[in-house]
Each structure stands twice: as C-alpha cells, then as structure tokens.
Amino acid sequence: MSDYKLHCFAESGNAYKVALMLELTGQPWQAVFVDFFNGQTRGQAWRDQVNEQGEVPVLEHAGETLTQSALILEYLAERTGQFGPRDEAERREIWRWMLFDNHKFTSYYASLRFIFCLKKSAETDVTRFLRERATAAYRIVDAHLAQTPFMVGGRLTIADLSLAGYVFMPEDTGIDLKQFAHIEAWKARIMAMPGWKHPYELMPRAAAGD
Ligand SMILES: N[C@@H](CCC(=O)N[C@@H](CS)C(=O)NCC(=O)O)C(=O)O
C-alpha cells in the first residue's frame, strides 16, 4: 500500500515538484488524477472536501491533508531526512528561494504557459507582460546558478525541486530558454539524479478525447 497519495495531473508543474521529491526519495506513492481542465478544482465539492484554496497539488499522508508545494516539500524533507537544510541558515536560504519561486519564477512562467500554450491564447499585452516577468525571474536564477551547482549548499535541496517545477515542460512559451546556460546545466544535473523522471511520465493525463 502507498504511504502517500498525491492529487495531481501531468501538466501541473506545481504537482511535479512534489512527485519528483517522492520519486527521488524513493517513497511509495500513488497518483490521484485531478481533472483540472474540466474544472474539477473549481467545483464546490473539491473545495469542500479536498482543498478550500482550489489548487493542486494536494498530498495525503498519515491522516494529514497538505497543500502548497513548498510546505509539502518541507514536510517530505523532514520525514525522509533527504534534500532538507543542514542548519538554520540553510533553512532560511531554502525558504528565500522557494518564496521567490512561488511568487515569481514558477508563477509568471506557469501563467504564461497556461494562457499561451495550453489555452492557446493569441499574443496580447498580458502574454507579453508575463513573458517579460518570467524572463526577468529566469535571469535572476541563472545568475545565481553561475556561482553554484545547486541553489543552496552546493547540493540538491527542496529549493531546487521547487524551482524545477516547470523547467522540463516541453511547451514553447516564446522564451528562448537556451539563453540561460546555467539553468540548462543545472537541469542536466537534476536529470542525472537517480530516479529522475519527466513530469509527463510521472503523473497521469486525461485520456485522449476527454
Ligand atoms: N503556490 C501553489 C500554487 C499551486 C497552483 O497554482 N496550482 C495550479 C495547478 S499547477 C492550480 O491548481 N491552479 C488553480 C487556480 O489557480 O485556480 C503551490 O505551490 O502549490
């Protein structure tokens, strides 16, 4: 029996952060498919019974229901003893990058990808604004990674797993990701971790035609 149940869907980079953590730490886990594109997370039943914030990912474990990927990553680091901070200074540094990720790096990129690639919106001021903001956040992370192989403490931590949510997604957002050479090298280091899997391989998708 799986210890962990992760409510997720393949296209969710926020869920991928948690799925990859479970996979890299070798936890038995089970994916529960969320039909996001048909509005499941917007329904009252989902909000009443699963997550009042109306978001994926949701992790069920040992009678607890956890939401917010950064908090879930910290929970898993504490329970597995892997990829967490070694001291208080590292803990603060990890949270500093996870907050930056949630507010800017993931947030602008994921919104752009959703509107432009998945919803196939035309180019508008909104897509241009999101691309500019996402590019600025990528530039900041790229500059940090020019000095260190991983975000905090020179080794893979949950800060990297948080920032890595969307970087393996294949859709073309109109940002030339090859310009971020240090991010590309960091991605290769993450892909080399034993147990790494692509998000579309790790989490369930709606059946074709759904
Ligand atoms: N800060 C949240 C963001 C979660 C999030 O935005 N999830 C998306 C799917 S990838 C979602 O459920 N969005 C629904 C909505 O915003 O209405 C986290 O890191 O868990």
Coordinates of N, CA and C and ligand atoms in Angstrom, one line a residue:
M1 N 0.8 -1.2 0.0 CA 0.0 0.0 0.0 C 0.9 1.3 0.0
S2 N 0.4 2.3 -0.8 CA 1.2 3.5 -0.8 C 1.1 4.3 0.4
D3 N 2.2 4.9 0.9 CA 2.1 5.8 2.1 C 1.5 7.1 1.7
Y4 N 1.8 7.5 0.5 CA 1.5 8.9 0.1 C 0.5 8.9 -1.1
K5 N -0.5 9.8 -1.0 CA -1.4 9.9 -2.2 C -1.3 11.4 -2.7
L6 N -0.9 11.5 -3.9 CA -0.8 12.9 -4.5 C -1.8 13.2 -5.5
H7 N -2.7 14.2 -5.2 CA -3.7 14.6 -6.2 C -2.9 15.5 -7.2
C8 N -3.0 15.1 -8.5 CA -2.1 15.8 -9.4 C -2.6 15.5 -10.9
F9 N -2.0 16.2 -11.8 CA -2.2 15.9 -13.3 C -0.9 16.2 -14.0
A10 N -0.7 15.6 -15.1 CA 0.7 15.6 -15.8 C 1.1 17.1 -16.0
E11 N 0.2 17.9 -16.5 CA 0.6 19.3 -16.9 C 0.9 20.2 -15.7
S12 N 0.7 19.7 -14.5 CA 0.9 20.6 -13.3 C 2.4 20.6 -12.8
G13 N 3.1 21.6 -13.1 CA 4.5 21.7 -12.6 C 4.5 21.8 -11.1
N14 N 3.5 22.5 -10.5 CA 3.5 22.6 -9.0 C 3.3 21.2 -8.4
A15 N 2.6 20.3 -9.0 CA 2.4 18.9 -8.5 C 3.7 18.2 -8.8
Y16 N 4.4 18.5 -10.0 CA 5.6 17.8 -10.3 C 6.7 18.0 -9.2
K17 N 6.7 19.2 -8.6 CA 7.7 19.4 -7.6 C 7.6 18.3 -6.5
V18 N 6.4 18.0 -6.1 CA 6.1 17.0 -5.1 C 6.4 15.6 -5.6
A19 N 5.9 15.3 -6.8 CA 6.0 14.0 -7.4 C 7.5 13.6 -7.5
L20 N 8.3 14.6 -8.0 CA 9.7 14.3 -8.2 C 10.4 14.1 -6.8
M21 N 10.0 14.9 -5.8 CA 10.6 14.7 -4.5 C 10.2 13.2 -4.0
L22 N 9.0 12.8 -4.2 CA 8.6 11.5 -3.7 C 9.4 10.4 -4.4
E23 N 9.6 10.6 -5.7 CA 10.3 9.7 -6.6 C 11.8 9.7 -6.2
L24 N 12.5 10.8 -6.0 CA 13.9 10.9 -5.8 C 14.2 10.4 -4.3
T25 N 13.2 10.5 -3.4 CA 13.5 10.0 -2.1 C 13.0 8.5 -1.9
G26 N 12.5 8.0 -3.0 CA 12.2 6.5 -3.0 C 10.9 6.2 -2.2
Q27 N 10.0 7.1 -2.1 CA 8.8 6.8 -1.3 C 7.7 6.1 -2.2
P28 N 7.0 5.1 -1.6 CA 5.9 4.5 -2.4 C 4.8 5.6 -2.4
W29 N 4.3 5.9 -3.6 CA 3.2 6.9 -3.6 C 2.3 6.5 -4.8
Q30 N 1.1 7.1 -4.6 CA 0.0 6.8 -5.6 C -0.5 8.2 -6.1
A31 N -0.7 8.2 -7.4 CA -1.2 9.5 -8.1 C -2.7 9.4 -8.1
V32 N -3.4 10.4 -7.7 CA -4.9 10.5 -7.9 C -5.1 11.6 -8.9
F33 N -5.7 11.2 -10.1 CA -5.8 12.1 -11.2 C -6.8 13.2 -10.9
V34 N -6.5 14.4 -11.1 CA -7.4 15.6 -11.0 C -7.7 16.1 -12.3
D35 N -9.0 16.2 -12.6 CA -9.5 16.6 -14.0 C -9.5 18.1 -14.0
F36 N -8.4 18.7 -13.9 CA -8.2 20.2 -13.9 C -8.9 20.9 -15.1
F37 N -8.6 20.3 -16.3 CA -9.0 21.0 -17.5 C -10.6 21.0 -17.7
N38 N -11.2 20.0 -16.9 CA -12.7 20.0 -17.0 C -13.3 20.7 -15.7
G39 N -12.4 21.4 -15.0 CA -13.0 22.3 -13.9 C -13.1 21.6 -12.5
Q40 N -12.5 20.4 -12.3 CA -12.7 19.7 -11.0 C -12.2 20.6 -9.8
T41 N -11.1 21.3 -9.9 CA -10.7 22.1 -8.8 C -11.5 23.4 -8.6
R42 N -12.3 23.7 -9.6 CA -13.2 24.9 -9.4 C -14.5 24.5 -8.8
G43 N -14.8 23.2 -8.7 CA -16.1 22.7 -8.2 C -16.2 22.9 -6.7
Q44 N -17.4 23.0 -6.2 CA -17.6 23.2 -4.7 C -17.2 21.9 -4.0
A45 N -17.5 20.8 -4.6 CA -17.1 19.5 -3.9 C -15.6 19.4 -3.6
W46 N -14.8 19.8 -4.6 CA -13.4 19.8 -4.4 C -13.0 20.7 -3.3
R47 N -13.6 21.9 -3.4 CA -13.2 23.0 -2.4 C -13.6 22.6 -1.0
D48 N -14.8 21.9 -0.9 CA -15.3 21.5 0.5 C -14.5 20.3 1.0
Q49 N -14.2 19.3 0.1 CA -13.7 18.0 0.5 C -12.1 17.9 0.4
V50 N -11.5 18.6 -0.5 CA -10.1 18.4 -0.8 C -9.2 19.6 -0.4
N51 N -9.5 20.7 -1.1 CA -8.6 21.9 -0.8 C -9.5 23.2 -1.0
E52 N -9.7 23.9 0.1 CA -10.5 25.1 0.0 C -9.8 26.2 -0.9
Q53 N -8.5 26.1 -1.1 CA -7.8 27.0 -1.9 C -7.9 26.7 -3.4
G54 N -8.6 25.6 -3.7 CA -8.9 25.3 -5.1 C -7.6 25.0 -6.0
E55 N -6.6 24.4 -5.3 CA -5.4 24.2 -6.1 C -4.9 22.8 -5.9
V56 N -4.1 22.4 -6.9 CA -3.3 21.2 -7.0 C -1.9 21.7 -6.8
P57 N -1.0 21.0 -6.1 CA -1.1 19.7 -5.5 C -1.7 19.6 -4.1
V58 N -2.2 18.4 -3.9 CA -2.7 18.1 -2.5 C -2.0 16.7 -2.2
L59 N -1.4 16.6 -1.0 CA -0.8 15.4 -0.6 C -1.5 14.9 0.7
E60 N -1.9 13.6 0.6 CA -2.5 12.9 1.8 C -1.5 12.0 2.3
H61 N -1.3 12.1 3.7 CA -0.3 11.2 4.3 C -0.6 11.1 5.8
A62 N -0.7 9.9 6.3 CA -0.9 9.6 7.7 C -2.0 10.5 8.4
G63 N -3.1 10.5 7.7 CA -4.3 11.3 8.2 C -4.2 12.8 8.0
E64 N -3.1 13.3 7.4 CA -3.0 14.7 7.2 C -3.3 15.0 5.7
T65 N -3.9 16.2 5.4 CA -4.0 16.6 4.1 C -3.2 17.9 3.9
L66 N -2.2 17.9 3.1 CA -1.3 19.0 2.9 C -1.5 19.7 1.6
T67 N -1.4 21.0 1.6 CA -1.4 21.7 0.3 C -0.2 22.8 0.3
Q68 N 0.0 23.4 -0.8 CA 1.1 24.3 -1.1 C 2.4 23.5 -1.2
S69 N 2.9 23.5 -2.4 CA 4.1 22.7 -2.8 C 5.3 22.9 -1.9
A70 N 5.5 24.2 -1.5 CA 6.8 24.5 -0.7 C 6.6 23.8 0.7
L71 N 5.4 23.9 1.2 CA 5.2 23.4 2.5 C 5.3 21.8 2.5
I72 N 4.7 21.3 1.4 CA 4.7 19.8 1.3 C 6.2 19.4 1.1
L73 N 7.0 20.1 0.3 CA 8.4 19.7 0.2 C 9.1 19.7 1.5
E74 N 8.8 20.7 2.3 CA 9.5 20.8 3.6 C 9.0 19.6 4.5
Y75 N 7.8 19.3 4.5 CA 7.2 18.1 5.2 C 7.9 16.9 4.8
L76 N 8.1 16.7 3.5 CA 8.7 15.4 3.0 C 10.2 15.4 3.3
A77 N 10.9 16.6 3.3 CA 12.3 16.6 3.7 C 12.5 16.2 5.1
E78 N 11.5 16.7 6.0 CA 11.6 16.4 7.4 C 11.4 14.9 7.6
R79 N 10.4 14.3 6.9 CA 10.1 12.9 7.1 C 11.1 11.9 6.5
T80 N 11.6 12.3 5.4 CA 12.5 11.4 4.7 C 14.0 11.6 5.1
G81 N 14.3 12.8 5.7 CA 15.7 13.1 6.0 C 16.5 13.4 4.8
Q82 N 15.9 13.7 3.6 CA 16.6 14.0 2.4 C 16.2 15.4 1.8
F83 N 17.2 16.0 1.2 CA 17.1 17.2 0.5 C 16.6 18.4 1.3
G84 N 16.7 18.3 2.6 CA 16.4 19.4 3.5 C 17.6 20.2 3.9
P85 N 17.4 21.2 4.8 CA 18.5 22.1 5.2 C 19.4 21.3 6.3
R86 N 20.7 21.7 6.3 CA 21.6 21.1 7.3 C 21.6 22.0 8.6
D87 N 21.2 23.2 8.5 CA 21.2 24.1 9.6 C 20.2 25.2 9.4
E88 N 20.1 26.1 10.4 CA 19.1 27.2 10.3 C 19.4 28.2 9.2
A89 N 20.6 28.5 8.9 CA 21.0 29.4 7.8 C 20.5 28.8 6.5
E90 N 20.7 27.5 6.3 CA 20.3 26.9 5.0 C 18.8 26.8 5.0
R91 N 18.1 26.6 6.1 CA 16.6 26.6 6.1 C 16.1 27.9 5.6
R92 N 16.7 29.0 6.1 CA 16.2 30.4 5.7 C 16.5 30.6 4.2
E93 N 17.7 30.1 3.7 CA 18.1 30.3 2.3 C 17.1 29.5 1.4
I94 N 16.8 28.3 1.9 CA 15.9 27.4 1.1 C 14.5 28.1 1.0
W95 N 14.0 28.6 2.1 CA 12.7 29.3 2.1 C 12.8 30.6 1.2
R96 N 13.9 31.3 1.3 CA 14.0 32.5 0.5 C 13.8 32.2 -1.0
W97 N 14.4 31.1 -1.5 CA 14.3 30.7 -2.9 C 12.9 30.1 -3.2
M98 N 12.4 29.4 -2.2 CA 11.0 28.8 -2.5 C 10.0 29.9 -2.6
L99 N 10.1 30.9 -1.8 CA 9.2 32.1 -1.9 C 9.4 32.8 -3.2
F100 N 10.6 33.0 -3.6 CA 10.9 33.7 -4.9 C 10.3 32.8 -6.0
D101 N 10.5 31.5 -5.9 CA 9.9 30.6 -6.9 C 8.4 30.8 -7.0
N102 N 7.7 30.7 -5.8 CA 6.2 30.7 -5.8 C 5.7 32.1 -6.3
H103 N 6.4 33.1 -5.9 CA 5.9 34.5 -6.3 C 6.3 34.8 -7.7
K104 N 7.5 34.4 -8.2 CA 7.9 34.9 -9.5 C 8.3 33.8 -10.5
F105 N 9.3 33.0 -10.1 CA 9.9 32.1 -11.1 C 8.8 31.1 -11.7
T106 N 8.2 30.4 -10.8 CA 7.1 29.5 -11.3 C 5.9 30.3 -11.7
S107 N 5.5 31.2 -10.9 CA 4.2 31.9 -11.0 C 4.1 32.5 -12.4
Y108 N 5.0 33.4 -12.8 CA 4.8 34.1 -14.1 C 5.0 33.1 -15.3
Y109 N 5.9 32.1 -15.1 CA 6.1 31.2 -16.2 C 4.9 30.3 -16.4
A110 N 4.4 29.8 -15.3 CA 3.3 28.9 -15.4 C 2.0 29.6 -15.9
S111 N 1.8 30.8 -15.5 CA 0.7 31.6 -16.0 C 0.8 31.8 -17.5
L112 N 2.0 32.2 -18.0 CA 2.2 32.3 -19.4 C 2.0 31.0 -20.2
R113 N 2.6 29.9 -19.6 CA 2.4 28.7 -20.3 C 0.9 28.3 -20.4
F114 N 0.2 28.5 -19.3 CA -1.2 28.1 -19.3 C -2.0 28.9 -20.3
I115 N -1.8 30.2 -20.3 CA -2.6 31.0 -21.2 C -2.2 30.8 -22.7
F116 N -0.9 30.9 -22.9 CA -0.3 30.9 -24.3 C -0.2 29.5 -24.9
C117 N 0.2 28.5 -24.1 CA 0.4 27.2 -24.7 C -0.8 26.2 -24.5
L118 N -1.3 26.2 -23.3 CA -2.4 25.3 -23.1 C -3.8 25.8 -23.5
K119 N -4.0 27.1 -23.2 CA -5.3 27.7 -23.6 C -5.2 28.3 -25.0
K120 N -4.0 28.3 -25.6 CA -3.7 28.8 -26.9 C -4.2 30.2 -27.2
S121 N -4.1 31.1 -26.2 CA -4.5 32.5 -26.4 C -3.6 33.2 -27.5
A122 N -4.1 34.2 -28.1 CA -3.3 35.0 -29.0 C -2.3 35.8 -28.2
E123 N -1.3 36.3 -28.9 CA -0.4 37.2 -28.2 C -1.1 38.5 -27.8
T124 N -1.0 38.9 -26.5 CA -1.7 40.1 -26.1 C -0.7 40.8 -25.1
D125 N -1.2 42.0 -24.6 CA -0.4 42.6 -23.6 C -0.1 41.8 -22.4
V126 N -1.1 40.9 -22.0 CA -1.0 40.0 -20.9 C 0.1 39.0 -21.1
T127 N 0.2 38.4 -22.3 CA 1.2 37.4 -22.5 C 2.6 38.0 -22.6
R128 N 2.6 39.2 -23.2 CA 3.9 40.0 -23.3 C 4.4 40.3 -21.9
F129 N 3.5 40.8 -21.0 CA 3.8 41.1 -19.6 C 4.4 39.9 -18.9
L130 N 3.6 38.8 -19.0 CA 4.1 37.6 -18.3 C 5.4 37.1 -18.8
R131 N 5.6 37.2 -20.1 CA 6.9 36.7 -20.7 C 8.1 37.6 -20.2
E132 N 7.8 38.8 -20.1 CA 8.9 39.8 -19.6 C 9.2 39.5 -18.1
R133 N 8.1 39.3 -17.3 CA 8.4 39.0 -15.9 C 9.0 37.6 -15.7
A134 N 8.6 36.6 -16.4 CA 9.2 35.3 -16.3 C 10.6 35.3 -16.7
T135 N 10.9 36.0 -17.8 CA 12.3 36.1 -18.3 C 13.2 36.8 -17.2
A136 N 12.7 37.8 -16.6 CA 13.4 38.5 -15.5 C 13.7 37.6 -14.4
A137 N 12.8 36.8 -14.0 CA 13.0 35.8 -12.9 C 14.0 34.7 -13.3
Y138 N 13.9 34.3 -14.6 CA 14.9 33.3 -15.0 C 16.3 33.8 -15.0
R139 N 16.4 35.1 -15.4 CA 17.7 35.8 -15.4 C 18.3 35.8 -14.0
I140 N 17.5 36.0 -13.0 CA 18.0 36.1 -11.6 C 18.5 34.7 -11.2
V141 N 17.7 33.7 -11.5 CA 18.1 32.3 -11.1 C 19.3 31.9 -11.9
D142 N 19.4 32.2 -13.2 CA 20.6 31.9 -14.0 C 21.8 32.5 -13.4
A143 N 21.7 33.8 -12.9 CA 22.9 34.4 -12.4 C 23.3 33.7 -11.1
H144 N 22.4 33.3 -10.3 CA 22.7 32.6 -9.0 C 23.4 31.3 -9.4
L145 N 22.9 30.6 -10.4 CA 23.4 29.3 -10.7 C 24.8 29.4 -11.5
A146 N 25.2 30.6 -11.8 CA 26.5 30.8 -12.4 C 27.6 30.6 -11.3
Q147 N 27.1 30.7 -10.0 CA 28.1 30.6 -8.9 C 28.1 29.3 -8.2
T148 N 27.1 28.5 -8.4 CA 26.9 27.3 -7.6 C 26.1 26.2 -8.4
P149 N 26.5 24.9 -8.2 CA 25.8 23.9 -9.0 C 24.3 23.7 -8.6
F150 N 24.0 24.0 -7.4 CA 22.6 23.9 -7.0 C 22.2 25.2 -6.2
M151 N 21.0 25.4 -5.9 CA 20.6 26.7 -5.3 C 21.1 27.0 -4.0
V152 N 21.2 26.0 -3.1 CA 21.6 26.2 -1.7 C 22.5 25.1 -1.3
G153 N 23.7 25.5 -0.7 CA 24.5 24.5 0.0 C 25.3 23.6 -1.0
G154 N 25.3 23.9 -2.3 CA 26.1 23.1 -3.2 C 25.6 21.7 -3.5
R155 N 24.4 21.4 -3.1 CA 23.8 20.0 -3.3 C 22.3 20.2 -3.6
L156 N 21.7 19.2 -4.1 CA 20.3 19.2 -4.4 C 19.5 19.4 -3.1
T157 N 18.6 20.4 -3.1 CA 17.7 20.5 -2.0 C 16.3 20.8 -2.5
I158 N 15.3 20.9 -1.6 CA 14.0 21.2 -2.0 C 13.8 22.6 -2.6
A159 N 14.8 23.5 -2.5 CA 14.7 24.7 -3.2 C 14.9 24.5 -4.7
D160 N 15.8 23.5 -5.1 CA 15.9 23.2 -6.5 C 14.6 22.5 -7.0
L161 N 14.1 21.6 -6.2 CA 12.9 20.9 -6.6 C 11.7 21.8 -6.8
S162 N 11.6 22.9 -6.0 CA 10.6 23.9 -6.2 C 10.8 24.6 -7.5
L163 N 12.0 25.1 -7.7 CA 12.2 25.9 -8.9 C 12.1 25.0 -10.2
A164 N 12.3 23.7 -10.0 CA 12.3 22.8 -11.2 C 10.9 22.4 -11.7
G165 N 9.9 22.9 -11.1 CA 8.5 22.5 -11.4 C 8.2 22.6 -12.9
Y166 N 8.6 23.7 -13.5 CA 8.1 23.9 -14.9 C 9.3 23.8 -15.9
V167 N 10.5 23.7 -15.5 CA 11.7 23.8 -16.4 C 11.8 22.6 -17.4
F168 N 11.1 21.5 -17.1 CA 11.2 20.4 -18.0 C 10.0 20.3 -18.9
M169 N 9.0 21.2 -18.7 CA 7.8 21.2 -19.5 C 8.2 21.6 -21.0
P170 N 7.6 20.8 -21.9 CA 8.1 20.9 -23.3 C 7.5 22.1 -24.1
E171 N 6.4 22.7 -23.6 CA 5.7 23.7 -24.5 C 6.6 24.9 -24.7
D172 N 6.4 25.5 -25.9 CA 7.2 26.7 -26.3 C 6.4 28.0 -25.9
T173 N 6.9 28.7 -24.9 CA 6.3 29.9 -24.4 C 6.7 31.1 -25.1
G174 N 7.7 30.9 -26.0 CA 8.2 32.1 -26.7 C 9.4 32.7 -26.0
I175 N 9.8 32.0 -24.9 CA 11.1 32.5 -24.2 C 12.2 31.5 -24.7
D176 N 13.3 32.0 -25.2 CA 14.4 31.2 -25.6 C 15.2 30.7 -24.4
L177 N 14.9 29.5 -24.0 CA 15.5 29.0 -22.7 C 17.0 28.7 -22.8
K178 N 17.4 28.6 -24.1 CA 18.9 28.3 -24.3 C 19.7 29.5 -23.9
Q179 N 19.2 30.7 -23.8 CA 20.0 31.8 -23.3 C 20.4 31.7 -21.9
F180 N 19.7 30.8 -21.1 CA 20.0 30.6 -19.7 C 20.9 29.4 -19.5
A181 N 22.2 29.5 -19.9 CA 23.1 28.4 -19.9 C 23.3 27.7 -18.6
H182 N 23.2 28.5 -17.5 CA 23.5 28.0 -16.2 C 22.2 27.2 -15.7
I183 N 21.1 27.6 -16.1 CA 19.8 26.9 -15.8 C 19.9 25.6 -16.6
E184 N 20.3 25.6 -17.8 CA 20.3 24.4 -18.7 C 21.3 23.4 -18.0
A185 N 22.4 23.9 -17.5 CA 23.4 22.9 -16.9 C 22.9 22.4 -15.6
W186 N 22.1 23.2 -14.9 CA 21.5 22.8 -13.6 C 20.4 21.7 -13.9
K187 N 19.6 21.9 -15.0 CA 18.6 21.0 -15.4 C 19.3 19.6 -15.7
A188 N 20.4 19.6 -16.3 CA 21.1 18.4 -16.7 C 21.6 17.7 -15.4
R189 N 22.0 18.5 -14.4 CA 22.4 17.9 -13.1 C 21.2 17.2 -12.4
I190 N 20.1 17.9 -12.5 CA 18.9 17.3 -11.8 C 18.5 16.0 -12.6
M191 N 18.5 16.1 -13.9 CA 18.1 14.9 -14.7 C 19.0 13.7 -14.4
A192 N 20.3 14.0 -14.0 CA 21.2 12.9 -13.7 C 21.0 12.3 -12.4
M193 N 20.1 12.8 -11.6 CA 19.8 12.2 -10.2 C 19.2 10.9 -10.4
P194 N 19.6 9.9 -9.6 CA 18.9 8.5 -9.8 C 17.4 8.6 -9.5
G195 N 16.6 8.1 -10.4 CA 15.2 8.2 -10.2 C 14.5 9.3 -10.9
W196 N 15.3 10.2 -11.5 CA 14.6 11.4 -12.2 C 13.7 10.9 -13.3
K197 N 12.5 11.5 -13.3 CA 11.6 11.2 -14.5 C 10.9 12.5 -14.9
H198 N 10.6 12.6 -16.2 CA 9.9 13.7 -16.8 C 8.5 13.8 -16.2
P199 N 8.0 15.1 -16.1 CA 6.6 15.2 -15.5 C 5.5 14.4 -16.2
Y200 N 5.6 14.4 -17.6 CA 4.6 13.7 -18.3 C 4.7 12.2 -18.2
E201 N 5.8 11.7 -17.6 CA 6.0 10.3 -17.4 C 5.5 9.9 -16.0
L202 N 5.6 10.9 -15.1 CA 5.4 10.7 -13.7 C 4.0 10.8 -13.2
M203 N 3.2 11.6 -13.9 CA 1.9 11.9 -13.4 C 0.8 11.7 -14.5
P204 N -0.4 11.4 -14.1 CA -1.4 11.0 -15.1 C -2.0 12.1 -15.9
R205 N -2.4 11.8 -17.2 CA -3.0 12.8 -18.0 C -4.4 12.3 -18.3
A206 N -5.3 13.3 -18.8 CA -6.6 12.9 -19.2 C -6.5 12.0 -20.4
A207 N -7.4 11.0 -20.6 CA -7.4 10.2 -21.8 C -7.6 11.0 -23.0
A208 N -7.0 10.6 -24.1 CA -7.2 11.4 -25.4 C -8.7 11.5 -25.7
G209 N -9.1 12.7 -26.1 CA -10.6 12.9 -26.4 C -11.4 13.4 -25.2
D210 N -10.8 13.3 -24.0 CA -11.5 13.9 -22.8 C -11.6 15.4 -22.9
Ligands
LIG1 N1 1.5 28.1 -4.6 C1 0.8 26.9 -5.0 C2 0.4 27.1 -6.5 C3 -0.5 25.9 -6.9 C4 -1.2 26.1 -8.2 O1 -1.2 27.3 -8.7 N2 -1.6 25.1 -8.8 C5 -2.4 25.2 -10.1 C6 -2.2 23.9 -10.9 S1 -0.5 23.8 -11.4 C7 -3.8 25.3 -9.7 O2 -4.4 24.4 -9.1 N3 -4.5 26.4 -10.1 C8 -5.8 26.6 -9.9 C9 -6.2 28.0 -9.7 O3 -5.3 28.8 -9.5 O4 -7.4 28.3 -9.8 C10 1.7 25.7 -4.8 O5 2.9 25.8 -5.0 O6 1.2 24.6 -4.5

